Coordinates of C-alpha atoms in Angstrom, one line a residue:
X1 CA 31.4 146.1 100.0
X2 CA 29.1 144.1 102.3
X3 CA 29.5 140.3 102.1
X4 CA 26.6 138.1 103.1
X5 CA 27.7 135.5 105.7
X6 CA 25.6 132.3 105.9
X7 CA 25.8 131.8 109.7
X8 CA 23.8 128.6 109.5
X9 CA 26.9 127.1 108.0
X10 CA 29.2 128.4 110.9
X11 CA 30.0 125.9 113.7
X12 CA 32.6 128.0 115.4
X13 CA 34.9 131.0 114.4
X14 CA 38.4 130.5 113.0
X15 CA 41.2 130.2 115.5
X16 CA 44.0 132.8 114.7
X17 CA 47.6 131.8 115.1
X18 CA 50.7 133.6 116.4
X19 CA 53.8 133.4 114.4
X20 CA 57.1 132.8 116.3
X21 CA 57.5 135.9 118.5
X22 CA 55.3 138.8 119.9
X23 CA 55.5 142.5 119.2
X24 CA 56.2 142.9 122.9
X25 CA 59.2 141.2 124.4
X26 CA 56.9 138.6 126.0
X27 CA 58.1 135.9 123.5
X28 CA 61.7 135.9 122.3
X29 CA 64.3 133.2 121.7
X30 CA 68.1 133.0 121.6
X31 CA 70.2 131.9 118.7
X32 CA 73.8 131.7 117.7
X33 CA 75.5 132.0 114.3
X34 CA 77.7 129.1 112.9
X35 CA 80.6 131.7 112.6
X36 CA 80.3 132.4 116.4
X37 CA 79.8 128.7 117.4
X38 CA 83.0 127.6 115.6
X39 CA 85.1 130.2 117.5
X40 CA 84.9 127.8 120.5
X41 CA 86.4 124.5 121.2
X42 CA 84.2 121.4 120.8
X43 CA 83.5 121.2 124.5
X44 CA 82.6 124.8 124.6
X45 CA 80.3 124.5 121.6
X46 CA 78.6 121.6 123.4
X47 CA 78.0 123.7 126.5
X48 CA 76.9 126.8 124.6
X49 CA 74.3 124.7 122.7
X50 CA 73.2 123.0 126.0
X51 CA 72.6 126.4 127.6
X52 CA 70.8 127.8 124.5
X53 CA 68.6 124.8 124.2
X54 CA 67.7 124.9 127.9
X55 CA 67.0 128.6 127.6
X56 CA 64.8 128.2 124.5
X57 CA 62.8 125.4 126.1
X58 CA 62.1 127.8 129.0
X59 CA 61.0 130.4 126.6
X60 CA 58.9 128.0 124.7
X61 CA 57.1 127.2 127.9
X62 CA 56.5 131.0 128.3
X63 CA 55.3 131.3 124.7
X64 CA 52.8 128.5 125.2
X65 CA 51.6 130.0 128.5
X66 CA 51.3 133.4 126.7
X67 CA 49.1 132.0 123.9
X68 CA 47.0 130.2 126.6
X69 CA 46.6 133.5 128.5
X70 CA 45.6 135.4 125.3
X71 CA 43.3 132.7 124.0
X72 CA 45.5 131.9 121.2
X73 CA 45.2 128.1 120.2
X74 CA 47.7 128.1 117.3
X75 CA 51.4 128.9 117.6
X76 CA 54.1 128.6 114.9
X77 CA 57.4 127.6 116.3
X78 CA 60.5 129.4 115.2
X79 CA 62.6 127.3 112.8
X80 CA 65.6 128.4 114.7
X81 CA 64.4 127.2 118.1
X82 CA 67.2 124.5 118.3
X83 CA 70.0 125.8 116.0
X84 CA 72.4 123.1 114.7
X85 CA 70.3 120.3 115.9
X86 CA 70.7 118.9 112.4
X87 CA 74.4 118.4 113.2
X88 CA 75.6 115.5 115.2
X89 CA 76.8 117.6 118.1
X90 CA 73.4 119.5 118.3
X91 CA 71.4 116.3 118.0
X92 CA 73.3 114.7 120.8
X93 CA 72.8 117.7 123.0
X94 CA 69.2 118.0 122.3
X95 CA 68.7 114.3 123.3
X96 CA 69.8 115.4 126.9
X97 CA 66.5 117.3 127.0
X98 CA 64.2 114.4 126.0
X99 CA 62.2 114.5 129.3
X100 CA 62.0 118.3 129.4
X101 CA 60.7 118.4 125.7
X102 CA 58.2 115.8 126.6
X103 CA 56.9 118.0 129.5
X104 CA 56.8 121.1 127.2
X105 CA 54.9 119.2 124.5
X106 CA 52.4 118.0 127.1
X107 CA 52.0 121.5 128.3
X108 CA 51.0 122.6 124.9
X109 CA 48.5 119.7 124.8
X110 CA 47.0 120.5 128.1
X111 CA 46.5 124.1 127.1
X112 CA 45.1 123.0 123.8
X113 CA 47.7 124.9 121.8
X114 CA 48.4 123.5 118.3
X115 CA 52.1 123.7 117.4
X116 CA 53.2 124.0 113.7
X117 CA 56.4 125.0 111.9
X118 CA 57.7 126.7 108.8
X119 CA 61.2 125.5 108.1
X120 CA 63.5 128.1 106.5
X121 CA 63.9 128.8 102.8
X122 CA 67.0 126.6 102.5
X123 CA 64.6 123.7 102.3
X124 CA 64.3 122.9 98.6
X125 CA 63.2 119.4 97.9
X126 CA 63.3 119.5 94.1
X127 CA 66.8 121.3 93.5
X128 CA 68.8 120.4 90.5
X129 CA 71.6 119.7 92.9
X130 CA 71.4 116.4 94.9
X131 CA 73.4 117.8 97.8
X132 CA 70.7 120.6 98.3
X133 CA 67.9 118.0 98.4
X134 CA 70.0 115.9 100.8
X135 CA 70.5 118.7 103.1
X136 CA 66.9 119.9 102.9
X137 CA 65.9 116.3 104.1
X138 CA 68.4 116.5 106.8
X139 CA 66.9 119.8 108.0
X140 CA 63.4 118.3 108.0
X141 CA 64.6 115.3 109.8
X142 CA 66.0 117.5 112.5
X143 CA 62.6 119.3 112.8
X144 CA 60.7 116.0 112.8
X145 CA 62.9 114.7 115.5
X146 CA 62.3 117.8 117.6
X147 CA 58.5 117.3 117.1
X148 CA 58.9 113.6 118.1
X149 CA 60.8 114.7 121.3
X150 CA 57.9 117.1 122.1
X151 CA 55.5 114.1 121.7
X152 CA 53.7 115.8 118.8
X153 CA 51.7 113.5 116.6
X154 CA 53.0 112.3 113.3
X155 CA 50.1 113.9 111.4
X156 CA 49.2 117.2 109.8
X157 CA 47.9 118.4 113.1
X158 CA 51.6 119.1 113.9
X159 CA 52.5 120.2 110.4
X160 CA 55.8 121.4 108.9
X161 CA 55.0 123.6 106.0
X162 CA 57.3 124.4 103.1
X163 CA 57.1 126.0 99.6
X164 CA 57.3 124.2 96.3
X165 CA 60.9 125.2 95.6
X166 CA 62.3 125.2 92.1
X167 CA 59.8 125.9 89.4
X168 CA 59.0 123.3 86.7
X169 CA 60.3 120.5 88.9
X170 CA 56.9 118.9 89.7
X171 CA 57.8 115.3 89.2
X172 CA 60.9 115.5 91.2
X173 CA 59.2 117.2 94.0
X174 CA 56.4 114.6 94.2
X175 CA 58.9 111.7 94.1
X176 CA 61.1 113.1 96.8
X177 CA 58.0 113.7 99.1
X178 CA 56.6 110.4 98.5
X179 CA 60.0 108.8 99.7
X180 CA 60.5 110.9 102.8
X181 CA 60.7 109.1 106.2
X182 CA 57.2 108.7 107.8
X183 CA 57.9 111.2 110.6
X184 CA 58.5 113.9 108.0
X185 CA 56.0 113.0 105.3
X186 CA 53.2 112.5 107.7
X187 CA 53.6 116.1 108.8
X188 CA 54.6 117.9 105.6
X189 CA 52.3 120.5 103.9
X190 CA 53.0 122.6 100.8
X191 CA 52.1 126.3 100.4
X192 CA 51.5 128.3 97.2
X193 CA 54.0 131.1 96.6
X194 CA 54.2 134.4 94.8
X195 CA 56.4 133.3 91.9
X196 CA 57.3 129.7 91.3
X197 CA 54.1 127.8 92.0
X198 CA 50.5 129.0 91.7
X199 CA 47.8 127.8 94.1
X200 CA 46.5 125.5 91.4
X201 CA 49.8 123.9 90.8
X202 CA 50.4 123.3 94.5
X203 CA 46.9 121.8 94.7
X204 CA 47.8 119.3 92.0
X205 CA 51.2 118.5 93.5
X206 CA 49.5 117.9 97.0
X207 CA 47.0 115.5 95.5
X208 CA 49.8 113.7 93.6
X209 CA 52.0 113.5 96.8
X210 CA 49.1 112.9 99.2
X211 CA 49.9 115.7 101.5
X212 CA 47.8 118.7 102.6
X213 CA 47.9 122.2 101.1
X214 CA 48.3 125.4 103.1
X215 CA 46.6 128.2 101.0
X216 CA 48.0 131.7 101.3
X217 CA 45.5 134.2 99.9
X218 CA 48.0 137.1 99.6
X219 CA 50.6 134.9 97.7
X220 CA 47.6 133.8 95.4
X221 CA 46.5 137.5 94.6
X222 CA 50.1 138.6 93.9
X223 CA 50.8 135.5 91.6
X224 CA 47.5 136.0 89.7
X225 CA 47.7 139.9 89.9
X226 CA 44.1 140.1 91.2
X227 CA 42.5 143.2 92.6
X228 CA 40.7 141.8 95.7
X229 CA 40.5 138.9 98.1
X230 CA 36.9 138.6 97.0
X231 CA 37.9 137.4 93.5
X232 CA 36.0 134.2 93.0
X233 CA 39.3 132.1 92.7
X234 CA 40.2 132.8 96.3
X235 CA 37.1 131.1 97.7
X236 CA 37.4 128.4 95.1
X237 CA 41.1 127.7 96.4
X238 CA 40.1 127.7 100.0
X239 CA 37.5 124.9 99.2
X240 CA 39.9 123.0 96.8
X241 CA 42.8 123.2 99.4
X242 CA 40.4 121.7 102.0
X243 CA 40.0 118.6 99.9
X244 CA 43.6 117.8 100.5
X245 CA 43.3 117.5 104.3
X246 CA 42.2 114.1 105.6
X247 CA 40.7 115.8 108.6
X248 CA 39.0 119.0 107.0
X249 CA 38.8 120.8 110.4
X250 CA 42.7 120.8 110.5
X251 CA 42.8 122.9 107.4
X252 CA 45.3 125.8 107.9
X253 CA 45.6 129.0 105.8
X254 CA 47.8 132.1 105.9
X255 CA 46.9 135.7 105.8
X256 CA 48.9 138.7 105.3
X257 CA 48.3 142.2 103.8
X258 CA 50.6 144.2 101.6
X259 CA 52.5 146.9 103.4
X260 CA 52.2 149.9 101.0
X261 CA 49.8 148.5 98.4
X262 CA 47.5 145.6 98.0
X263 CA 50.0 143.6 95.9
X264 CA 53.0 144.5 97.9
X265 CA 54.6 141.2 99.1
X266 CA 55.9 142.8 102.3
X267 CA 53.8 142.3 105.3
X268 CA 51.8 145.1 106.9
X269 CA 51.6 145.7 110.6
X270 CA 47.9 144.8 110.8
X271 CA 45.4 142.9 108.8
X272 CA 42.9 145.4 107.4
X273 CA 41.6 143.2 104.6
X274 CA 40.4 139.6 105.1
X275 CA 38.9 137.2 102.5
X276 CA 35.3 136.5 103.4
X277 CA 35.9 132.9 102.5
X278 CA 38.4 132.6 105.4
X279 CA 35.5 132.4 107.8
X280 CA 35.0 128.8 106.6
X281 CA 38.5 127.8 107.8
X282 CA 39.1 126.6 111.2
X283 CA 42.8 127.7 111.5
X284 CA 44.5 130.9 110.3
X285 CA 48.1 132.1 110.7
X286 CA 48.3 135.7 111.1
X287 CA 51.4 136.9 109.3
X288 CA 51.5 140.5 110.4
X289 CA 54.4 142.6 111.9
X290 CA 52.4 143.5 115.0
X291 CA 51.8 139.9 115.9
X292 CA 49.6 139.5 118.9
X293 CA 48.3 143.1 118.5
X294 CA 47.2 142.2 114.9
X295 CA 45.5 139.1 116.3
X296 CA 43.6 141.3 118.9
X297 CA 42.6 143.7 116.3
X298 CA 41.2 140.9 114.0
X299 CA 39.2 139.6 116.9
X300 CA 37.7 142.9 117.5
X301 CA 37.1 144.0 114.0
X302 CA 36.6 140.7 112.0
X303 CA 35.6 137.9 114.2
X304 CA 32.8 140.0 115.6
X305 CA 31.6 140.9 112.1
X306 CA 33.3 139.2 109.2
X307 CA 31.9 141.7 106.7
X308 CA 34.0 144.5 108.2
X309 CA 37.3 143.6 106.7
X310 CA 35.9 142.3 103.3
X311 CA 36.6 144.4 100.2

């Protein structure tokens, strides 16, 4: 199927983003489990975290420089970059690296790399259990503090993206978001998912909470059981999601393909199908197992001719 692209409307091609690590060993990070951490004395825990944070900051420098060398201008940080930074001990240790973090953030700025984050699935802002909401805000606060230490702006340029959480809890979700601290709320975005919240529901929530929407075309087609990314609702949602961004050129979307079938939620190695409407978006996170290789393949096969991967 050939899709006509109105190139008169194109200012510049979308920027493709790397998610967390590379397929090669070029970008890797260290971590530690709580079980292992608690095997040590308090002083040993502190030193272990100090070494880990120092090492991961060095590796983040490498990740930023890798992206710059590959012409990748969007990088999703690992949510496990500073494990246990949401605890008092980890927070205190991380503070020791304030100057280094400022330098790393400045490196990203100088290399024109946009840094974003996707906190883990334990962040549920509309749970029926108050302690889950409290812990979710604690996790987001730690990420926001890391962003502040990196010198990243308190805006959706440096976004922290989460899913809607519990289904049928719209009012609670909107209320919790509206009452978040500024350094969290100003960066928060919501993404549609495959099961609990459709793209249209997330769109309504984002308008009510006054935060941007990150549209995921693959989640959308799975939720709606569609047969193609060229279904009219995909382009409609791309445009509708853009209306939630105070700076439309900052709009971010996600792309993945099913591993064994079109509606398979598991990610494939490469992106072989791309919504033609994504050519209108400035920033695209590529959620494919082969990471930087998938980005290179998209540049060659899609950015050179958007009709190639439309179907």
